[in-house]
Short mmCIF file of C-alpha atoms in Angstrom, two decimals:
data_model
loop_
_atom_site.label_atom_id
_atom_site.label_comp_id
_atom_site.label_asym_id
_atom_site.label_seq_id
_atom_site.Cartn_x
_atom_site.Cartn_y
_atom_site.Cartn_z
CA MET M 21 166.33 41.04 66.05
CA PRO M 22 165.68 37.88 68.14
CA ARG M 23 168.46 36.91 70.39
CA THR M 24 169.25 33.82 72.47
CA ASP M 25 169.63 34.30 76.09
CA SER M 26 173.87 34.30 76.21
CA GLN M 27 173.57 36.72 73.51
CA LEU M 28 171.36 38.60 75.54
CA LEU M 29 173.80 39.94 78.42
CA PRO M 30 176.49 41.16 76.42
CA HIS M 31 173.70 42.78 74.03
CA LEU M 32 172.21 44.55 77.09
CA PHE M 33 175.89 45.35 78.87
CA ARG M 34 176.80 47.31 75.47
CA THR M 35 173.37 49.62 75.63
CA GLU M 36 172.55 49.85 79.28
CA PHE M 37 175.86 50.36 81.11
CA GLY M 38 176.00 53.62 79.98
CA LYS M 39 172.93 54.28 80.75
CA ILE M 40 173.00 53.05 84.43
CA THR M 41 176.56 54.75 84.94
CA SER M 42 175.76 58.14 83.64
CA VAL M 43 172.40 58.53 85.77
CA LEU M 44 174.62 57.09 89.14
CA ALA M 45 176.68 59.57 88.37
CA LYS M 46 174.59 62.26 88.60
CA HIS M 47 174.26 61.04 92.54
CA PHE M 48 177.87 60.20 93.12
CA HIS M 49 179.06 62.98 91.59
CA LEU M 50 182.40 63.19 88.74
CA ARG M 51 184.59 63.05 91.48
CA HIS M 52 183.39 59.26 92.36
CA ILE M 53 182.22 58.00 88.68
CA GLU M 54 184.00 54.85 89.51
CA VAL M 55 181.93 54.14 92.23
CA ALA M 56 178.77 54.46 89.57
CA GLU M 57 180.90 52.17 86.69
CA ASP M 58 181.75 49.43 89.78
CA ILE M 59 178.02 49.56 90.67
CA ALA M 60 177.12 49.22 87.09
CA SER M 61 179.33 46.70 86.52
CA GLU M 62 178.23 44.14 89.70
CA THR M 63 174.83 44.87 88.52
CA PHE M 64 175.81 42.89 85.21
CA LEU M 65 177.63 40.37 87.10
CA GLU M 66 174.59 39.30 89.32
CA ALA M 67 172.57 39.08 86.08
CA ALA M 68 175.49 36.94 85.09
CA GLU M 69 175.40 34.87 88.13
CA THR M 70 171.51 34.58 88.57
CA TRP M 71 169.74 34.68 85.39
CA PRO M 72 170.96 30.54 84.24
CA TYR M 73 169.45 29.47 87.48
CA HIS M 74 166.21 31.59 87.99
CA GLY M 75 165.73 32.38 83.65
CA VAL M 76 165.91 35.59 82.26
CA PRO M 77 163.55 38.00 83.83
CA GLU M 78 160.54 39.12 81.71
CA ASN M 79 161.84 42.62 81.54
CA PRO M 80 165.35 42.08 81.90
CA THR M 81 166.28 46.09 81.48
CA ALA M 82 164.05 47.03 84.53
CA TRP M 83 165.38 44.05 86.28
CA LEU M 84 169.07 45.77 85.97
CA TYR M 85 167.68 49.14 86.91
CA ALA M 86 166.04 47.95 89.93
CA VAL M 87 169.29 46.27 91.18
CA ALA M 88 171.67 49.57 90.32
CA LYS M 89 169.08 51.44 92.07
CA ASN M 90 169.50 48.93 95.28
CA LYS M 91 173.46 48.92 95.10
CA ALA M 92 173.45 52.63 94.25
CA ARG M 93 171.49 53.33 97.78
CA ASN M 94 173.28 50.93 99.68
CA ALA M 95 176.66 52.47 98.37
CA LEU M 96 175.32 56.21 98.67
CA LYS M 97 174.81 55.39 102.22
CA ARG M 98 178.21 54.07 103.11
CA ILE M 99 179.59 57.05 101.30
CA SER M 100 177.38 59.84 102.91
CA LEU M 101 178.51 58.31 106.34
CA PHE M 102 182.00 58.24 105.32
CA GLU M 103 182.21 61.70 104.37
CA GLU M 104 179.67 63.18 107.25
CA LYS M 105 182.42 62.11 109.68
CA ILE M 106 185.23 62.80 107.93
CA LYS M 107 185.20 65.63 105.18
CA SER M 108 181.29 66.92 104.76
CA GLU M 109 182.65 70.37 103.51
CA LEU M 110 183.60 68.22 100.43
CA ASN M 111 179.94 68.08 98.71
CA ALA M 112 180.74 69.52 94.87
CA PRO M 113 178.43 71.88 93.53
CA THR M 114 175.47 70.71 91.65
CA ASP M 115 172.24 70.37 91.45
CA ILE M 116 171.25 66.73 92.21
CA SER M 117 171.07 65.83 95.92
CA ALA M 118 172.52 62.38 96.27
CA TRP M 119 169.09 61.10 98.02
CA ASP M 120 167.10 62.75 95.00
CA GLU M 121 165.26 59.38 93.37
CA ILE M 122 167.44 57.58 90.67
CA ASP M 123 165.68 58.32 87.73
CA LEU M 124 166.02 55.97 85.37
CA SER M 125 163.34 56.88 82.95
CA ALA M 126 163.86 57.51 79.57
CA ASP M 127 163.68 60.82 80.22
CA GLY M 128 166.20 60.69 83.30
CA ILE M 129 169.16 58.57 81.16
CA GLN M 130 168.67 60.76 78.13
CA ASP M 131 169.76 64.04 80.63
CA SER M 132 171.91 62.06 82.45
CA GLN M 133 174.09 60.80 78.83
CA LEU M 134 173.76 64.20 77.85
CA ARG M 135 175.52 65.60 80.79
CA MET M 136 178.16 63.16 80.70
CA LEU M 137 178.61 63.52 76.91
CA PHE M 138 179.65 67.20 78.31
CA ALA M 139 181.45 66.46 81.09
CA LEU M 140 183.47 63.93 79.38
CA SER M 141 184.21 66.78 76.52
CA HIS M 142 185.64 69.16 78.82
CA PRO M 143 188.72 70.50 77.54
CA ALA M 144 190.70 70.14 80.74
CA LEU M 145 190.77 66.55 79.74
CA PRO M 146 193.22 65.16 76.97
CA PRO M 147 191.76 64.24 73.78
CA GLU M 148 192.75 60.76 73.95
CA SER M 149 191.08 60.51 77.21
CA GLN M 150 188.22 61.95 76.41
CA VAL M 151 187.47 59.34 73.74
CA ALA M 152 188.48 56.81 76.22
CA LEU M 153 186.33 57.47 79.04
CA CYS M 154 183.55 57.93 76.55
CA LEU M 155 184.32 54.61 75.46
CA ARG M 156 184.33 52.98 78.94
CA ILE M 157 181.31 55.33 80.46
CA LEU M 158 179.11 55.81 77.73
CA CYS M 159 179.65 53.18 75.54
CA GLY M 160 180.35 50.26 77.89
CA PHE M 161 183.46 49.35 76.36
CA GLY M 162 185.63 46.69 78.15
CA ILE M 163 189.36 47.89 79.00
CA ASP M 164 190.63 45.08 76.30
CA GLU M 165 187.97 46.44 73.43
CA ILE M 166 189.11 49.94 73.89
CA ALA M 167 193.02 48.57 73.80
CA SER M 168 192.11 47.49 70.78
CA ALA M 169 190.18 50.43 69.53
CA PHE M 170 193.06 52.29 70.21
CA LEU M 171 195.79 49.38 69.27
CA THR M 172 197.68 49.37 72.20
CA ASN M 173 197.49 47.43 75.13
CA LYS M 174 195.55 47.03 78.68
CA GLU M 175 197.98 48.95 80.63
CA THR M 176 198.21 51.69 78.91
CA ILE M 177 194.56 51.97 78.70
CA ASN M 178 194.14 51.48 82.37
CA LYS M 179 196.53 54.21 83.17
CA ARG M 180 194.93 56.73 80.78
CA LEU M 181 191.72 56.02 82.32
CA VAL M 182 193.36 56.11 85.97
CA ARG M 183 194.51 59.71 85.06
CA ALA M 184 191.43 60.51 83.21
CA ARG M 185 189.68 60.38 86.52
CA GLU M 186 192.08 61.95 88.85
CA LYS M 187 191.65 64.76 86.17
CA LEU M 188 187.82 64.79 86.71
CA ARG M 189 188.70 64.83 90.54
CA THR M 190 191.19 67.83 90.46
CA GLU M 191 189.51 69.98 88.05
CA LYS M 192 186.79 69.59 89.82
CA LEU M 193 184.69 68.82 87.22
CA THR M 194 180.62 68.61 87.03
CA LEU M 195 177.70 66.86 85.41
CA ASP M 196 176.13 70.60 85.45
CA LEU M 197 175.37 71.30 81.73
CA PRO M 198 176.51 74.82 80.61
CA ASP M 199 174.65 77.81 80.61
CA GLU M 200 172.94 79.21 77.63
CA SER M 201 176.10 81.00 76.53
CA ALA M 202 178.54 78.42 77.21
CA LEU M 203 176.54 76.07 75.50
CA VAL M 204 177.56 76.46 71.79
CA SER M 205 181.63 76.70 72.40
CA ARG M 206 181.04 73.79 74.65
CA LEU M 207 179.49 71.83 72.77
CA ASP M 208 182.07 72.05 70.00
CA ASN M 209 183.86 70.25 72.13
CA VAL M 210 181.48 67.62 72.28
CA LEU M 211 181.44 67.22 68.43
CA THR M 212 185.30 67.12 68.55
CA THR M 213 185.04 63.89 70.95
CA LEU M 214 182.48 62.33 69.09
CA TYR M 215 184.21 62.92 65.62
CA LEU M 216 187.26 61.39 67.13
CA LEU M 217 185.28 58.57 68.35
CA PHE M 218 183.87 58.04 64.58
CA SER M 219 187.76 58.83 63.10
CA GLU M 220 189.14 55.84 65.33
CA GLY M 221 186.77 53.53 64.33
CA TYR M 222 186.39 54.91 60.13
CA TYR M 223 190.21 55.36 59.60
CA SER M 224 191.53 52.42 61.30
CA GLU M 225 193.34 49.78 58.98
CA THR M 226 194.43 47.35 61.43
CA ARG M 227 191.73 46.29 63.23
CA SER M 228 188.79 44.25 63.35
CA ALA M 229 185.74 45.37 61.35
CA LEU M 230 183.43 44.58 63.86
CA VAL M 231 185.28 46.79 66.25
CA ASP M 232 185.32 49.53 63.89
CA GLU M 233 181.70 49.41 63.25
CA ASP M 234 180.82 49.17 67.00
CA LEU M 235 182.98 52.09 67.46
CA CYS M 236 181.14 54.25 64.34
CA GLU M 237 177.57 53.55 65.83
CA GLU M 238 178.59 54.27 69.14
CA ALA M 239 179.69 57.69 67.80
CA ILE M 240 176.41 58.11 66.02
CA ARG M 241 174.26 56.95 68.84
CA LEU M 242 175.67 59.65 71.17
CA ALA M 243 175.18 62.13 68.37
CA LYS M 244 171.47 61.51 68.10
CA ILE M 245 171.19 62.37 71.63
CA LEU M 246 172.43 65.64 71.22
CA VAL M 247 169.59 66.52 68.44
CA GLU M 248 167.00 64.74 70.96
CA VAL M 249 167.74 67.40 73.15
CA LYS M 250 166.43 70.98 72.30
CA SER M 251 169.28 73.25 73.20
CA THR M 252 171.75 71.10 71.18
CA ASN M 253 169.33 70.33 68.17
CA LEU M 254 171.72 72.50 65.83
CA PRO M 255 172.92 72.83 62.06
CA GLN M 256 176.49 71.14 63.45
CA VAL M 257 175.09 68.43 65.14
CA HIS M 258 173.18 67.43 61.88
CA ALA M 259 176.16 67.64 59.81
CA LEU M 260 178.06 65.61 62.14
CA LEU M 261 175.60 63.18 61.97
CA ALA M 262 175.27 63.66 57.92
CA LEU M 263 179.19 63.02 57.80
CA MET M 264 178.81 59.76 59.96
CA TYR M 265 175.98 58.41 58.36
CA PHE M 266 177.50 59.16 54.46
CA GLN M 267 180.59 57.21 55.64
CA SER M 268 179.40 54.48 57.52
CA SER M 269 177.24 53.72 54.74
CA ARG M 270 180.27 52.22 52.92
CA LEU M 271 181.79 50.62 56.38
CA LYS M 272 180.75 46.86 54.99
CA ALA M 273 181.98 47.59 51.32
CA ARG M 274 185.35 48.48 52.64
CA ILE M 275 186.30 45.12 53.78
CA GLY M 276 187.38 42.50 51.41
CA SER M 277 186.69 38.60 51.71
CA ASP M 278 189.69 37.82 52.95
CA GLY M 279 189.95 40.87 55.50
CA ASP M 280 191.74 43.57 53.49
CA VAL M 281 190.97 46.95 52.84
CA VAL M 282 188.77 47.48 49.46
CA LEU M 283 189.61 51.03 48.08
CA TYR M 284 186.52 53.42 47.19
CA HIS M 285 187.01 52.60 43.50
CA HIS M 286 187.15 48.60 43.78
CA GLN M 287 183.88 48.50 46.30
CA ASP M 288 181.18 46.54 45.29
CA GLU M 289 178.34 49.40 45.59
CA SER M 290 175.31 47.08 46.50
CA LEU M 291 177.43 46.57 49.50
CA TRP M 292 176.92 50.39 50.63
CA ASN M 293 173.98 50.91 53.00
CA ARG M 294 171.07 52.87 51.23
CA GLU M 295 169.35 53.48 54.47
CA TYR M 296 172.44 55.42 55.82
CA ILE M 297 172.87 57.50 52.54
CA SER M 298 169.61 58.52 53.07
CA LEU M 299 169.44 59.10 56.75
CA GLY M 300 172.38 61.54 55.81
CA GLY M 301 170.97 63.38 53.28
CA TYR M 302 168.33 63.94 55.73
CA HIS M 303 170.82 65.44 58.44
CA LEU M 304 172.46 67.55 55.35
CA ASN M 305 169.21 69.36 54.97
CA LEU M 306 168.54 69.93 58.41
CA ALA M 307 172.15 70.62 58.71
CA SER M 308 171.71 73.55 55.91
CA THR M 309 170.19 76.38 58.08
CA GLY M 310 171.71 79.36 60.06
CA ASN M 311 174.98 80.71 59.18
CA ARG M 312 177.47 78.89 60.65
CA LEU M 313 179.39 76.80 58.17
CA THR M 314 181.45 74.04 60.09
CA LYS M 315 183.77 71.59 58.95
CA TYR M 316 181.34 69.54 59.46
CA HIS M 317 179.44 70.93 56.74
CA LEU M 318 182.24 70.63 54.04
CA GLU M 319 183.04 67.09 55.73
CA ALA M 320 179.46 66.00 55.11
CA SER M 321 179.04 67.63 51.40
CA ILE M 322 182.63 65.83 50.38
CA ALA M 323 181.22 62.49 51.85
CA PHE M 324 177.63 62.88 49.81
CA TRP M 325 179.95 63.50 46.80
CA HIS M 326 181.40 60.31 47.64
CA THR M 327 178.09 58.52 47.72
CA VAL M 328 177.76 59.67 43.95
CA ARG M 329 179.59 56.63 42.51
CA GLU M 330 179.88 58.21 38.72
CA ASP M 331 182.77 60.51 37.88
CA THR M 332 181.22 63.67 36.65
CA LYS M 333 183.24 66.72 36.22
CA GLU M 334 181.05 68.27 38.29
CA LYS M 335 181.37 65.50 41.21
CA TRP M 336 185.16 66.62 41.47
CA GLU M 337 184.57 70.37 41.11
CA SER M 338 182.34 70.14 43.97
CA ILE M 339 184.97 68.22 45.65
CA LEU M 340 187.75 70.34 44.87
CA GLN M 341 185.73 73.48 46.47
CA LEU M 342 184.52 72.04 49.39
CA TYR M 343 188.49 71.14 50.27
CA ASN M 344 189.66 74.33 49.89
CA ARG M 345 187.00 75.83 51.75
CA LEU M 346 188.05 73.02 54.42
CA LEU M 347 191.50 73.72 54.19
CA GLN M 348 190.80 77.46 55.08
CA LEU M 349 188.60 76.34 58.19
CA GLU M 350 190.98 73.89 59.31
CA TYR M 351 194.38 72.45 57.38
CA SER M 352 195.21 68.85 58.07
CA PRO M 353 197.86 66.47 56.35
CA ILE M 354 194.90 63.61 54.74
CA ALA M 355 192.58 66.71 53.68
CA ALA M 356 195.60 68.12 51.94
CA LEU M 357 196.43 65.43 50.45
CA ASN M 358 192.67 64.61 49.04
CA ARG M 359 192.38 68.02 47.68
CA THR M 360 195.31 67.11 45.51
CA TYR M 361 193.53 64.20 44.18
CA ALA M 362 190.24 65.80 43.64
CA LEU M 363 192.44 68.59 42.00
CA SER M 364 194.09 65.97 39.57
CA LYS M 365 190.09 64.93 38.75
CA ALA M 366 188.87 68.58 38.50
CA ASN M 367 192.01 70.18 36.37
CA GLY M 368 193.96 67.55 35.40
CA LEU M 369 197.33 65.25 36.43
CA GLU M 370 200.13 67.78 35.60
CA GLU M 371 198.71 70.76 37.88
CA ALA M 372 197.92 67.89 40.68
CA ILE M 373 201.20 67.08 40.64
CA ALA M 374 203.09 70.47 40.96
CA GLU M 375 200.64 71.12 43.70
CA ALA M 376 201.35 67.89 45.54
CA GLN M 377 205.24 68.49 44.95
CA LYS M 378 204.57 71.62 47.22
CA LEU M 379 203.01 69.83 50.08
CA GLN M 380 206.17 69.24 52.11
CA LEU M 381 204.68 65.82 53.25
CA THR M 382 207.70 63.78 52.60
CA THR M 383 207.26 61.55 56.00
CA ASN M 384 203.54 61.02 55.33
CA ARG M 385 203.20 57.76 53.74
CA TYR M 386 199.92 59.07 51.71
CA TYR M 387 201.86 61.70 50.47
CA HIS M 388 204.26 58.83 48.58
CA SER M 389 200.89 56.72 47.49
CA LEU M 390 199.44 60.07 46.16
CA LEU M 391 202.28 61.31 44.06
CA GLY M 392 202.68 57.39 42.80
CA GLU M 393 199.09 57.37 41.82
CA LEU M 394 199.30 60.78 39.86
CA HIS M 395 202.43 59.43 38.13
CA GLY M 396 200.91 56.00 37.33
CA THR M 397 199.71 56.87 33.62
CA ILE M 398 202.60 59.04 32.70
CA ASP M 399 205.76 58.19 34.46
CA THR M 400 205.67 54.10 35.61
CA ARG M 401 209.52 54.57 36.67
CA LYS M 402 208.55 57.88 38.93
CA ALA M 403 205.07 55.82 40.13
CA LEU M 404 207.54 52.84 40.97
CA ALA M 405 210.28 55.03 43.03
CA TYR M 406 206.93 57.11 44.99
CA PHE M 407 205.32 53.78 45.68
CA SER M 408 208.48 52.13 47.22
CA GLU M 409 208.97 54.81 48.95
CA ALA M 410 205.32 54.57 50.69
CA LEU M 411 205.58 50.79 51.46
CA ARG M 412 208.94 51.88 53.38
CA LEU M 413 207.18 54.38 55.45
CA SER M 414 203.66 51.81 56.07
CA LYS M 415 203.44 50.58 59.00
CA SER M 416 200.67 47.47 58.72
CA PRO M 417 200.37 44.57 56.89
CA ALA M 418 197.43 45.41 55.04
CA GLU M 419 198.64 48.55 53.67
CA LYS M 420 201.52 47.29 53.16
CA THR M 421 199.79 44.50 50.90
CA SER M 422 197.70 46.96 48.81
CA ILE M 423 200.85 48.89 48.12
CA GLU M 424 202.29 46.23 46.75
CA LYS M 425 199.40 44.95 44.42
CA LYS M 426 200.12 48.21 42.84
CA ILE M 427 203.53 48.06 42.22
CA ASP M 428 203.10 44.76 40.46
CA ALA M 429 200.53 46.00 38.39
CA LEU M 430 202.89 48.70 37.26
CA GLN M 431 205.53 46.31 36.76
CA ARG M 432 203.82 44.40 34.73
CA ARG M 433 202.75 47.09 32.61
CA PRO M 434 204.46 46.81 28.83
CA ALA M 435 206.09 50.25 29.17
CA ALA M 436 207.95 48.67 32.62
CA ILE M 437 209.65 46.33 30.74
CA LYS M 438 210.85 48.25 28.06
CA ARG M 439 212.86 50.40 30.46
CA MET Z 24 207.27 82.11 60.05
CA ASP Z 25 205.80 85.56 59.22
CA GLU Z 26 202.72 86.67 57.91
CA TYR Z 27 202.23 88.62 54.95
CA ALA Z 28 199.50 90.24 53.04
CA LEU Z 29 198.70 90.09 49.50
CA ILE Z 30 197.24 92.88 47.83
CA MET Z 31 195.46 92.23 44.96
CA ARG Z 32 195.56 95.36 42.79
CA HIS Z 33 193.16 95.99 39.82
CA GLU Z 34 193.58 98.64 36.63
CA ASP Z 35 190.47 99.16 36.33
CA GLY Z 36 187.84 97.56 38.30
CA MET Z 37 184.96 98.61 36.33
CA LYS Z 38 185.06 97.01 33.59
CA VAL Z 39 182.83 94.57 32.87
CA ALA Z 40 183.52 90.50 32.44
CA SER Z 41 180.93 88.65 31.05
CA PRO Z 42 179.21 85.69 33.58
CA GLU Z 43 181.31 82.77 32.55
CA GLN Z 44 184.66 85.00 32.58
CA LEU Z 45 183.69 85.95 36.12
CA GLN Z 46 183.05 81.79 37.04
CA ILE Z 47 186.23 80.99 35.73
CA TRP Z 48 188.24 83.99 37.83
CA MET Z 49 186.40 82.68 40.86
CA LYS Z 50 187.37 79.15 40.42
CA GLN Z 51 191.38 80.06 39.81
CA THR Z 52 190.61 82.34 42.68
CA MET Z 53 189.44 79.52 44.98
CA ASP Z 54 192.06 76.64 43.73
CA TRP Z 55 194.56 79.44 44.14
CA ILE Z 56 193.78 79.99 47.78
CA GLY Z 57 193.25 76.35 48.34
CA GLY Z 58 196.35 75.26 47.29
CA ILE Z 59 198.00 77.97 49.77
CA ALA Z 60 195.84 76.42 52.41
CA ALA Z 61 196.90 73.18 51.27
CA GLN Z 62 200.33 73.88 52.39
CA ASN Z 63 198.89 75.30 55.72
CA LYS Z 64 200.08 78.82 54.73
CA PHE Z 65 196.76 80.73 54.25
CA VAL Z 66 195.73 82.83 57.24
CA SER Z 67 192.56 84.63 56.29
CA GLY Z 68 191.60 86.36 53.44
CA THR Z 69 188.62 88.40 51.87
CA GLY Z 70 187.17 89.61 48.69
CA LEU Z 71 186.29 93.40 48.62
CA PRO Z 72 183.47 93.80 46.26
CA PHE Z 73 182.82 97.06 44.23
CA GLU Z 74 179.57 96.97 44.92
CA ASN Z 75 178.30 100.04 47.41
CA ALA Z 76 182.43 100.96 47.91
CA ARG Z 77 182.43 104.46 49.24
CA VAL Z 78 185.81 106.80 49.63
CA VAL Z 79 185.53 109.43 52.23
CA ASP Z 80 188.27 112.33 51.89
CA SER Z 81 190.02 114.88 54.71
CA ARG Z 82 186.79 117.14 53.79
CA LYS Z 83 184.48 114.25 54.87
CA MET Z 84 183.05 114.02 51.63
CA VAL Z 85 181.86 110.89 51.02
CA THR Z 86 181.66 109.54 46.92
CA ASN Z 87 180.87 106.47 45.38
CA GLY Z 88 184.40 105.13 44.81
CA PRO Z 89 187.11 104.12 44.73
CA PHE Z 90 186.57 104.84 40.88
CA GLY Z 91 186.30 107.62 38.61
CA ASP Z 92 190.34 109.89 39.42
CA ILE Z 93 191.94 106.70 40.98
CA LYS Z 94 192.50 104.32 38.53
CA GLU Z 95 193.48 101.26 40.50
CA THR Z 96 191.16 100.02 43.27
CA ILE Z 97 191.62 96.83 45.32
CA GLY Z 98 190.11 93.90 45.05
CA GLY Z 99 190.75 91.65 47.66
CA LEU Z 100 193.56 90.62 49.98
CA ILE Z 101 194.67 87.57 51.76
CA VAL Z 102 197.09 86.93 54.49
CA VAL Z 103 199.66 84.20 54.31
CA ARG Z 104 202.40 82.81 56.05
CA ALA Z 105 205.66 82.39 54.62
CA ALA Z 106 209.29 81.70 55.77
CA SER Z 107 210.56 85.01 53.82
CA VAL Z 108 208.86 87.37 51.49
CA GLU Z 109 210.57 85.22 48.79
CA GLU Z 110 208.20 82.74 49.54
CA ALA Z 111 205.22 84.97 49.84
CA VAL Z 112 206.26 86.78 46.71
CA GLU Z 113 206.37 82.99 45.18
CA PHE Z 114 202.15 82.69 46.36
CA ALA Z 115 201.68 86.12 44.61
CA LYS Z 116 202.31 84.64 41.51
CA GLY Z 117 200.02 82.11 40.95
CA CYS Z 118 197.54 84.68 41.60
CA PRO Z 119 194.72 84.73 39.23
CA VAL Z 120 194.35 88.69 39.12
CA LEU Z 121 197.57 88.89 37.23
CA GLN Z 122 196.12 87.57 34.24
CA GLY Z 123 194.66 91.11 33.78
CA ASP Z 124 197.06 93.42 32.00
CA GLY Z 125 197.88 96.27 34.11
CA ASN Z 126 196.81 94.46 37.22
CA THR Z 127 199.13 94.01 40.20
CA VAL Z 128 199.71 92.04 43.83
CA GLU Z 129 201.44 93.71 46.30
CA VAL Z 130 203.23 91.97 48.91
CA ARG Z 131 203.51 93.74 52.80
CA LYS Z 132 204.90 91.89 55.83
CA ILE Z 133 202.00 92.05 58.82
CA ALA Z 134 203.37 93.98 61.83
CA LYS Z 135 203.91 91.99 64.47
CA ASP Z 136 202.73 92.82 67.85
CA ASP Z 137 206.21 92.38 69.53
CA GLY Z 138 206.96 96.27 70.40
CA ILE Z 139 209.38 96.89 67.67
CA HIS Z 140 207.54 96.45 64.67
#
């Protein structure tokens, strides 16, 4: 895509910040991760200050790498002087010496990002910190952007990042990859982090569509690093990628002309991203080997069925059985509610209503929306009661609007007027 | 919250069912378990196929079993979470195995590893 000069730098920031930081972190170790981040930031600042006067260099990326390398060497000199004199014993165990050549080749970058991904997904870090650090270090998100991604303020994010960096130090985390025996279980942590990152983008309701798309794209980009490396090119990673491609294929169709959320049944199918749907299929195929069935396999298969618009018996029966298995593997309220919706399509409304009432999710607004939906055609009065409760529990304006629309439609029905 | 095993017993495991009937049972069982899992009450479970079943007796004699003299056979078991035996019994009542005459579901509390049980 051709970009104007003013668009170039923000674009490069997004794509290169994480690469530079990851590579430099190998030399500064995780306990000095903020130095690596600072050098990457200063590099872009220098570009912003000099490019307007001297023109954009012929190879902007190479320019950034060269400047970052220089700055890193200077910083390393200062730090090593300090550490030699004061605390020489502090050298954390790692297979990379600070003075090795700073490797910003494609392989070097990939290796660094992979190590960083594993380090930031360490179970010692709380999940929300993992995602925040990932966004900051690997995706080059600014504090503002992370704050809007988490629907919170800058201060909260700053505190979270400070605490997370402290944890990196106190837990003495390194950028060493886990050995082969621990790799698969640690990979599960990495997948969880990427899944959280993706969900943060996909399931939010009150953010700008742009941020959502960025978060989903970043999760996909990082997952792709995993399948490019032999030791982590495993079926469960392909399953997660398939899930992310299938889901993101509908991102554009989800946003209405006035910024409101367009529900699945009302989406304009021509806005579905066909390329993503076929990429999802490609990765689901690659996921279908080995003998470990993960929740990503099940969720990807469910997501696949949602790319089939037509309501067939086979579709809903398949989705129901996938949810049945998913819930056995890992319970979540949203899966329980979706399973009940699939049940209504496969086995009928009556059975689904009976099962829904057993779910005991009375404080969950989606629970009331689901029951409202299920009662819609059989008992308008009850449907209205459920939707009113959902409205009371909902927080975001977009969600309130969509529930109000449903209530409005129900009240217009002749059956409702009679009562 | 305690854990209970729901043990499904068949009156006659050898009774041959049609493929269509088997498919319906399969679906009903999967929906039954899915319904328990949707309440976050499912712990674990497994079917116990009759194929290749053996019985070893006190003389170490091995027979193809558990059929023959024994009328009842165990077809599978699941473990659920329940606040009381009554709640576990409610889950058991939904078990599709009970559609067969003479079939039963036995509800047994799982012993806790607490040094008392």
